[in-house]
Coordinates of C-alpha atoms and ligand atoms in Angstrom, one line a residue:
X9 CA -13.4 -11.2 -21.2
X10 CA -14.0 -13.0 -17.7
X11 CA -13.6 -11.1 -14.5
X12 CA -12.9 -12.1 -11.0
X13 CA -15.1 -11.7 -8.1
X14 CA -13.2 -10.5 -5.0
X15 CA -14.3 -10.5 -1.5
X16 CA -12.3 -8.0 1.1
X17 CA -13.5 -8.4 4.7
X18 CA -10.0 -7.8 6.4
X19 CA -10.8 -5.5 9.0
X20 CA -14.4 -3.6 9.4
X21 CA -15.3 -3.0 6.1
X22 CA -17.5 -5.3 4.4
X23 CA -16.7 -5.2 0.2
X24 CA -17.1 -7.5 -3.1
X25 CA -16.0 -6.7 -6.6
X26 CA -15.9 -7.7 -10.0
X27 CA -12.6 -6.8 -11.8
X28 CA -12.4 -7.2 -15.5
X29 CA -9.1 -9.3 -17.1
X30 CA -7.8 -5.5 -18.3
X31 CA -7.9 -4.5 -15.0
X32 CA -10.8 -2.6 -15.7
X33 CA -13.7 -2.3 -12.3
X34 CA -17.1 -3.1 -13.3
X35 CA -18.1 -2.1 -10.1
X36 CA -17.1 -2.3 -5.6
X37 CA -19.3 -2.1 -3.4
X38 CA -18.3 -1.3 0.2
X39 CA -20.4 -1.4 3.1
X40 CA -19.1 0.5 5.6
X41 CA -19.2 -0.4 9.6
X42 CA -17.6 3.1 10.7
X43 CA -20.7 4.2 12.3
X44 CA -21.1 1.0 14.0
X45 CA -17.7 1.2 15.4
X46 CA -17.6 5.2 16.4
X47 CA -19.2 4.5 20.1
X48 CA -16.3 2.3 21.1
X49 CA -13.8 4.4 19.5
X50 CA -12.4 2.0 17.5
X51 CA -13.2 -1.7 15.9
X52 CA -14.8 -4.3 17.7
X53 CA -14.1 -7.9 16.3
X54 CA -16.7 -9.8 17.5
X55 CA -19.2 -6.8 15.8
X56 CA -17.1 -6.9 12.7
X57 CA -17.3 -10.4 11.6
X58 CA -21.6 -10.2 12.8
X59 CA -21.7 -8.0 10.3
X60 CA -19.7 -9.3 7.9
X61 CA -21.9 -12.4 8.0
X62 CA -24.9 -10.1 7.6
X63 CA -23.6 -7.8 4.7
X64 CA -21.0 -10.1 2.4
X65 CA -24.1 -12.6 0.5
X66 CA -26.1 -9.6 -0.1
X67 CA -23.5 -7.8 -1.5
X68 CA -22.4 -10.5 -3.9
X69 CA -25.7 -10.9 -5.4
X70 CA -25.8 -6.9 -5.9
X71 CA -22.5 -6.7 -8.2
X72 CA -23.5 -10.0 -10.1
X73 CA -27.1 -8.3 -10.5
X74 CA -25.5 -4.8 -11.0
X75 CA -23.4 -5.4 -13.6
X76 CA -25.8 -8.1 -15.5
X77 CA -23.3 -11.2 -14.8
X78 CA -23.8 -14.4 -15.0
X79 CA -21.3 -17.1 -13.0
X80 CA -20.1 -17.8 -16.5
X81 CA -18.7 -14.8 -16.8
X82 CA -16.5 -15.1 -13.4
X83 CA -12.9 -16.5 -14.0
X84 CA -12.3 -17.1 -10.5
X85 CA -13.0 -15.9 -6.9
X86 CA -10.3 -14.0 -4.7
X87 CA -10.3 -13.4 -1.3
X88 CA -8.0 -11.9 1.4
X89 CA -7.0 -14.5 4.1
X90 CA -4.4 -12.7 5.6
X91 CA -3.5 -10.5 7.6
X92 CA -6.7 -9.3 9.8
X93 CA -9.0 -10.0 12.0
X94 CA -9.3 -13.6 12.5
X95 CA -13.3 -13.6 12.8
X96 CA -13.5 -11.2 9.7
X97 CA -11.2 -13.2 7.8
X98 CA -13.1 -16.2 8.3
X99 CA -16.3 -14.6 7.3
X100 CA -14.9 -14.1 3.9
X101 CA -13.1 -17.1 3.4
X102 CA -15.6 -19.1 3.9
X103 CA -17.9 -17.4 1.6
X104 CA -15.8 -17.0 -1.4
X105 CA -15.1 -21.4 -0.5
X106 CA -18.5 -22.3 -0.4
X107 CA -19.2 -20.0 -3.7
X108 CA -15.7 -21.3 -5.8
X109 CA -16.8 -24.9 -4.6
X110 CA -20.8 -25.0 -5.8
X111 CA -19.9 -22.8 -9.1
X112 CA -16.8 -24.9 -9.9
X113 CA -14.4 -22.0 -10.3
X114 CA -10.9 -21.7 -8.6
X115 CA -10.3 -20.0 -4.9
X116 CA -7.5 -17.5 -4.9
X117 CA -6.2 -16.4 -1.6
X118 CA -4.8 -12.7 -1.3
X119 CA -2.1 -10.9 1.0
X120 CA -3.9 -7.9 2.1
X121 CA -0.8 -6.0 1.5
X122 CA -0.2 -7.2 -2.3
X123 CA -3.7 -5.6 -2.6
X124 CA -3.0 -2.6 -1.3
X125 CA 0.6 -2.4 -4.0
X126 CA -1.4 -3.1 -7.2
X127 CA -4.6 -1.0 -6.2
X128 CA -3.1 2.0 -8.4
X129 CA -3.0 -0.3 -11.6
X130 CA -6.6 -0.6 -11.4
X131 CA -8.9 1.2 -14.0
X132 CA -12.6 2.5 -14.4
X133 CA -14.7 4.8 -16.3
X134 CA -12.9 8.1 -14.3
X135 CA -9.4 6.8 -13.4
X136 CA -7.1 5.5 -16.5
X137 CA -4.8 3.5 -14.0
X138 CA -0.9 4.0 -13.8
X139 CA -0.1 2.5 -16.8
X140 CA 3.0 4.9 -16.9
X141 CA 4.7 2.8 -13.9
X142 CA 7.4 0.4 -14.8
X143 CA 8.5 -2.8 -12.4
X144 CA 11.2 -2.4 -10.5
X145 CA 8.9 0.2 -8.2
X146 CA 9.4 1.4 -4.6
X147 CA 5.8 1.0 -2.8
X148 CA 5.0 2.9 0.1
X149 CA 2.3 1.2 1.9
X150 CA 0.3 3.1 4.5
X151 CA -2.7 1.7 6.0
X152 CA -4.5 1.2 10.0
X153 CA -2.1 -1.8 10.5
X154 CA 1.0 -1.4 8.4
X155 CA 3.5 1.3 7.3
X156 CA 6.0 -0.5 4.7
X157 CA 8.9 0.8 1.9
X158 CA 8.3 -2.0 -0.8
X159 CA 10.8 -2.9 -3.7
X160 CA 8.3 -4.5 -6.2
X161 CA 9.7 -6.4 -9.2
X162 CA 6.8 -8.4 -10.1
X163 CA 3.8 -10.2 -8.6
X164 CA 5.2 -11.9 -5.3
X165 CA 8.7 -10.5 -5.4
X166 CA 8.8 -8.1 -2.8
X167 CA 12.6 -6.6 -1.0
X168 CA 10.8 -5.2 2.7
X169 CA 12.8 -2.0 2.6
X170 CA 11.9 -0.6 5.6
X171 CA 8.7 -1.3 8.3
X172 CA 7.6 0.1 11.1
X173 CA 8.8 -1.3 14.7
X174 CA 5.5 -0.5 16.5
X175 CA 2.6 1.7 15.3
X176 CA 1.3 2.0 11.6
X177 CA 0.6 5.2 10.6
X178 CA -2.8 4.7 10.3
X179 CA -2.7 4.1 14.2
X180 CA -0.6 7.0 15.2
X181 CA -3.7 9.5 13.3
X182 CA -6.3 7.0 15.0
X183 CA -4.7 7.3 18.4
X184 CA -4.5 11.3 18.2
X185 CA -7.6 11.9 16.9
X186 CA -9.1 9.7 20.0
X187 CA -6.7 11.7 22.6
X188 CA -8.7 14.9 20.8
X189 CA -11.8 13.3 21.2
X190 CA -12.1 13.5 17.5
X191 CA -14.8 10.2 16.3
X192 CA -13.6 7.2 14.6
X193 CA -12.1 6.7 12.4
X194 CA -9.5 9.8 13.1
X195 CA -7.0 9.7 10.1
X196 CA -9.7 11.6 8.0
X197 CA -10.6 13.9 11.0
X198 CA -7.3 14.9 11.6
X199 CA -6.4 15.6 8.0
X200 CA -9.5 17.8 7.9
X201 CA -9.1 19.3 10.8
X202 CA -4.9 20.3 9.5
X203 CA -6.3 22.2 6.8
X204 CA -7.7 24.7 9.2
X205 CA -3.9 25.1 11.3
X206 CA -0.8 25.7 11.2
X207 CA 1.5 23.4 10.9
X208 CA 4.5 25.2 12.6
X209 CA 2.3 25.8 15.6
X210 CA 3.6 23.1 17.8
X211 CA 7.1 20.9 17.6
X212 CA 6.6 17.2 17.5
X213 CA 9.2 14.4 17.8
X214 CA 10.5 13.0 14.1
X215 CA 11.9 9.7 15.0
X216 CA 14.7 7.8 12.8
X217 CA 15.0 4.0 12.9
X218 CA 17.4 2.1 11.1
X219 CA 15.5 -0.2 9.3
X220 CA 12.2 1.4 9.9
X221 CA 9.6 3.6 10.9
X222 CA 8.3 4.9 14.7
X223 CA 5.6 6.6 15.6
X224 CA 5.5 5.5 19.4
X225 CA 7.7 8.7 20.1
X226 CA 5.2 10.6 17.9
X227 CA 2.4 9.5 20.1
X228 CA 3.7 10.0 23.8
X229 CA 5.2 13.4 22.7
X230 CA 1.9 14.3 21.9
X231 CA 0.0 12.5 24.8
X232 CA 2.1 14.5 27.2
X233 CA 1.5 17.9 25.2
X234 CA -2.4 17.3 25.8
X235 CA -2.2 16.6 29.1
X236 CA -0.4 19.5 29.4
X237 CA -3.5 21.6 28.1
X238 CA -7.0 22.4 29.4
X239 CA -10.4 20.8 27.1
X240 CA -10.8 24.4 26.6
X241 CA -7.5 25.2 24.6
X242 CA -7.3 21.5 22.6
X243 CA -10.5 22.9 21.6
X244 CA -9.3 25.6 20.2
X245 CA -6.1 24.7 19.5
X246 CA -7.2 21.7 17.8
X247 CA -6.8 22.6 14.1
X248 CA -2.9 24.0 14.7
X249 CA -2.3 20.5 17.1
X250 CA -3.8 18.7 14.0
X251 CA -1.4 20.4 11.3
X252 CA 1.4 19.9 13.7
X253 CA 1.1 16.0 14.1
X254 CA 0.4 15.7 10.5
X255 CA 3.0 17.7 9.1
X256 CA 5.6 14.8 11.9
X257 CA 4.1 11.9 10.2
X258 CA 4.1 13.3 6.8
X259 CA 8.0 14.6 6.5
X260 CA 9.0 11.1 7.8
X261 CA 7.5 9.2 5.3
X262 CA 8.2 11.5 2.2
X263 CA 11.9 11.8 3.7
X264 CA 12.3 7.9 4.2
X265 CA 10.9 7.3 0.5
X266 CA 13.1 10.1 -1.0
X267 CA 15.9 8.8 0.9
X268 CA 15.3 5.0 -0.5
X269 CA 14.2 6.5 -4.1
X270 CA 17.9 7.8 -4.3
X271 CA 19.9 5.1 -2.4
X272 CA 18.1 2.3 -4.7
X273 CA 18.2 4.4 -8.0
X274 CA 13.9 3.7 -8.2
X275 CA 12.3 6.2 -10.8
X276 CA 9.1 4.8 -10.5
X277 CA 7.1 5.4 -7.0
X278 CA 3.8 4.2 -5.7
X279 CA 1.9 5.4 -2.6
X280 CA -0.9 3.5 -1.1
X281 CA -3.4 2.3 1.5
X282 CA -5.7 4.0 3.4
X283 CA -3.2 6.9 4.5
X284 CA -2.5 7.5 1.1
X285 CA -6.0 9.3 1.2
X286 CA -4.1 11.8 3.3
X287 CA -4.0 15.1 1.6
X288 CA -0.9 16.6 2.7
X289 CA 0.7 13.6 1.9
X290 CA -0.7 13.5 -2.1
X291 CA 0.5 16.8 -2.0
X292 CA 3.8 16.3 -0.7
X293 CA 4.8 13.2 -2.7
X294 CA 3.6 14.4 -5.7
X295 CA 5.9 17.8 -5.3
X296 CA 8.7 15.6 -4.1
X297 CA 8.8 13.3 -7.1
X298 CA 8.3 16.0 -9.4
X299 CA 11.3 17.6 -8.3
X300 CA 13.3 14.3 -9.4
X301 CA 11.9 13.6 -12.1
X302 CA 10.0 10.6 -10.6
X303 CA 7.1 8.9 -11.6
X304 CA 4.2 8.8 -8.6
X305 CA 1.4 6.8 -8.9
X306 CA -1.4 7.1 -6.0
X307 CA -4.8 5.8 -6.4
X308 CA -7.8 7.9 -5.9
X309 CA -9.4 7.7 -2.5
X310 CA -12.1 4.6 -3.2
X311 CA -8.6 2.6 -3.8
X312 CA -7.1 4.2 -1.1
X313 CA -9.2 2.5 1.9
X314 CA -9.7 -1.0 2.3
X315 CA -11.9 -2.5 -1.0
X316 CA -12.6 -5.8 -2.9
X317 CA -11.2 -4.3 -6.2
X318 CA -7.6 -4.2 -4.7
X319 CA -7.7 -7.8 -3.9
X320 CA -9.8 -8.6 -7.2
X321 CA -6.8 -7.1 -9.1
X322 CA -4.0 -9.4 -6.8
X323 CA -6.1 -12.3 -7.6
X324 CA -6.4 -11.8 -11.3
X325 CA -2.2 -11.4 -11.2
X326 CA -2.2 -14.7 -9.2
X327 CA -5.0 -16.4 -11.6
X328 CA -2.7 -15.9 -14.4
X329 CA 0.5 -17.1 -12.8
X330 CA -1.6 -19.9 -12.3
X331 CA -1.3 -19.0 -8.5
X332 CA -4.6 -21.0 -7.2
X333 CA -5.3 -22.4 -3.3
X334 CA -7.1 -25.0 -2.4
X335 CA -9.8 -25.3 -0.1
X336 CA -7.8 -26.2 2.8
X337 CA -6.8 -22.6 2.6
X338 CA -7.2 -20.8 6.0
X339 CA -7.4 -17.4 7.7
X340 CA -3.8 -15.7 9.1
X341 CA -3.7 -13.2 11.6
X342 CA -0.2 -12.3 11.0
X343 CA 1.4 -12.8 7.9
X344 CA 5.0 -11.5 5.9
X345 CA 4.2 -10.1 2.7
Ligands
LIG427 O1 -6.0 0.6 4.3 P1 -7.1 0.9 5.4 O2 -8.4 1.2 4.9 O3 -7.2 -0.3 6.4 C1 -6.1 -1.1 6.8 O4 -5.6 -1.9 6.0 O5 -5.6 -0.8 7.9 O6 -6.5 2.1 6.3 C2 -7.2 2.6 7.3 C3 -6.4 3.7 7.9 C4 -7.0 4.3 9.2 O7 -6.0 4.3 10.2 C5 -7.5 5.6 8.8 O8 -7.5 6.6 9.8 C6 -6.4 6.0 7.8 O9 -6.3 4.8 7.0 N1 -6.9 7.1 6.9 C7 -6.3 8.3 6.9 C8 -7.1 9.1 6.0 N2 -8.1 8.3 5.5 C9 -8.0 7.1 6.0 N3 -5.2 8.8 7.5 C10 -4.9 10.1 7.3 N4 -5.6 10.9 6.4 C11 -6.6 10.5 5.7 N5 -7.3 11.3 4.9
LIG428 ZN1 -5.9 -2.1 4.2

């Protein structure tokens, strides 16, 4: 069986993998950046895609070596070119060219996103995968840049349920955690911090869009309540005003996907991305859709966050539709799913 080497260099995090035709992981590596990022309180392009260039050869040659492949072995190469960081995108993209070109194997180019909805069908030697997840499924994607409601019948046929009109959620944990003066990244912070509070300690804003999500209310309702307190009591308040925000993200994205579960007549649910690491929201779903009788896939955390496997995975479902690009292919800033 061939795998597919995958190159994920999106955003700040620097990752290859080698996925397996059963959509088994021999292994993904992921060099992190977040301490290279935590002074400036969030990501810096420019230092991004520097080390991007630094990390990404080094890292191929350790899951070829790791895992004892040869380039015979690889079926095809699949990278993300869109959407990110321009300079990060091209950083991978011109890699995994340069490598499908001189190895004569085929360049597959992956929407972030799409790797992000098939990340809970992949496998390894401690996660079986959700096998138990029939197409048509309702996705809930959740990362740093997006926050979608996903009807997915099959590779490439995606019905955008619902989207968000300004701030992912990802950003709306970022931005409180840097009001606190939490370090980057904050989603994980904040989330740690909530398991300390209570949630019913302070009233935040749940806002209702028509045809999508907003968390800009979320954000200013909260700017103004810590301006309204002294460094002394968000110190101490800081695991309650942690709870609190979560708990307003949290309860409207379990009560949007409930309310789309029942309008469309979905039994089969997926969350993902890299605030599907959240706790309270694993815990949440997975009480929601036991209560009717829905099948929940999430992946555990290492497919949570950004990583090559996800895209590996998209690329091997493209490979086989016969999906390929071409080396003309370029990077996208901004692109629909
Ligand atoms: O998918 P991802 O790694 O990158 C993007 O595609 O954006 O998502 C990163 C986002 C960040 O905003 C980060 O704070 C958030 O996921 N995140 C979390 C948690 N872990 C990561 N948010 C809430 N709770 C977490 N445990
Ligand atoms: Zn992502």
């Amino acid at each position: 069986m061939k795998s597919i080497l995958s190159i994920e260099t999106s955003c700040d995090d620097t990752s290859v993998a080698l996925v397996r035709e059963d959509y088994h992981v021999l292994c993904c590596l992921v060099a992190s950046q977040d301490l290279v990022h935590q002074p400036f309180g969030g990501v810096v392009p420019e230092i991004a895609s520097r080390n991007h260039s630094s990390h990404l050869l080094p890292l191929v040659d350790q899951a070829l070596k790791q895992t004892q492949t040869s380039w015979d072995g690889i079926a095809a190469v699949a990278v993300t070119n869109r959407p990110g960081l321009i300079g990060s995108l091209i950083v991978g993209i011109v890699t995994a060219k340069t490598l499908a070109l001189s190895q004569d194997k085929p360049l597959i180019g992956v929407h972030h996103i799409e790797g992000h909805i098939v990340a809970p069908f992949l496998q390894d030697a401690t996660y079986k995968g959700a096998t138990f997840i029939q197409e048509p499924f309702l996705a809930l994607v959740v990362s740093g840049g997006h926050t979608q409601l996903v009807v997915v019948r099959g590779v490439g046929n995606y019905q955008i349920i619902a989207e968000t009109q300004d701030d992912a959620a990802g950003e709306a944990f970022d931005k409180f955690a840097k009001m606190l003066g939490l370090p980057y990244p904050g989603g994980v912070q904040v989330d740690q911090w909530a398991k300390l509070g209570n949630d019913q300690a302070f009233v935040f804003p749940r806002s209702k869009v028509k045809d999508g999500f907003s968390f800009s209310g979320l954000k200013s309702a909260a700017l103004r309540l810590l301006q309204s307190l002294s460094e002394e009591e968000k110190k101490l308040r800081c695991a309650d005003l942690c709870a609190s925000y979560q708990k307003a993200i949290v309860d409207v994205l379990i009560e949007r996907s409930i309310e789309t579960l029942k309008s469309t007549g979905l039994k089969n649910w997926v969350i993902s991305g890299g605030v599907s690491a959240n706790s309270r929201l694993r815990e949440q779903a997975l009480e929601a859709a036991k209560k009717m009788g829905i099948q929940l896939a999430i992946p555990p955390l290492r497919y949570c966050t950004d990583n090559a496997a996800m895209i590996g995975l998209a690329g091997l479902l493209r490979w086989q539709k016969g999906d390929i690009s071409n080396q003309s292919m370029g990077p996208e800033a901004r692109a629909p799913l």
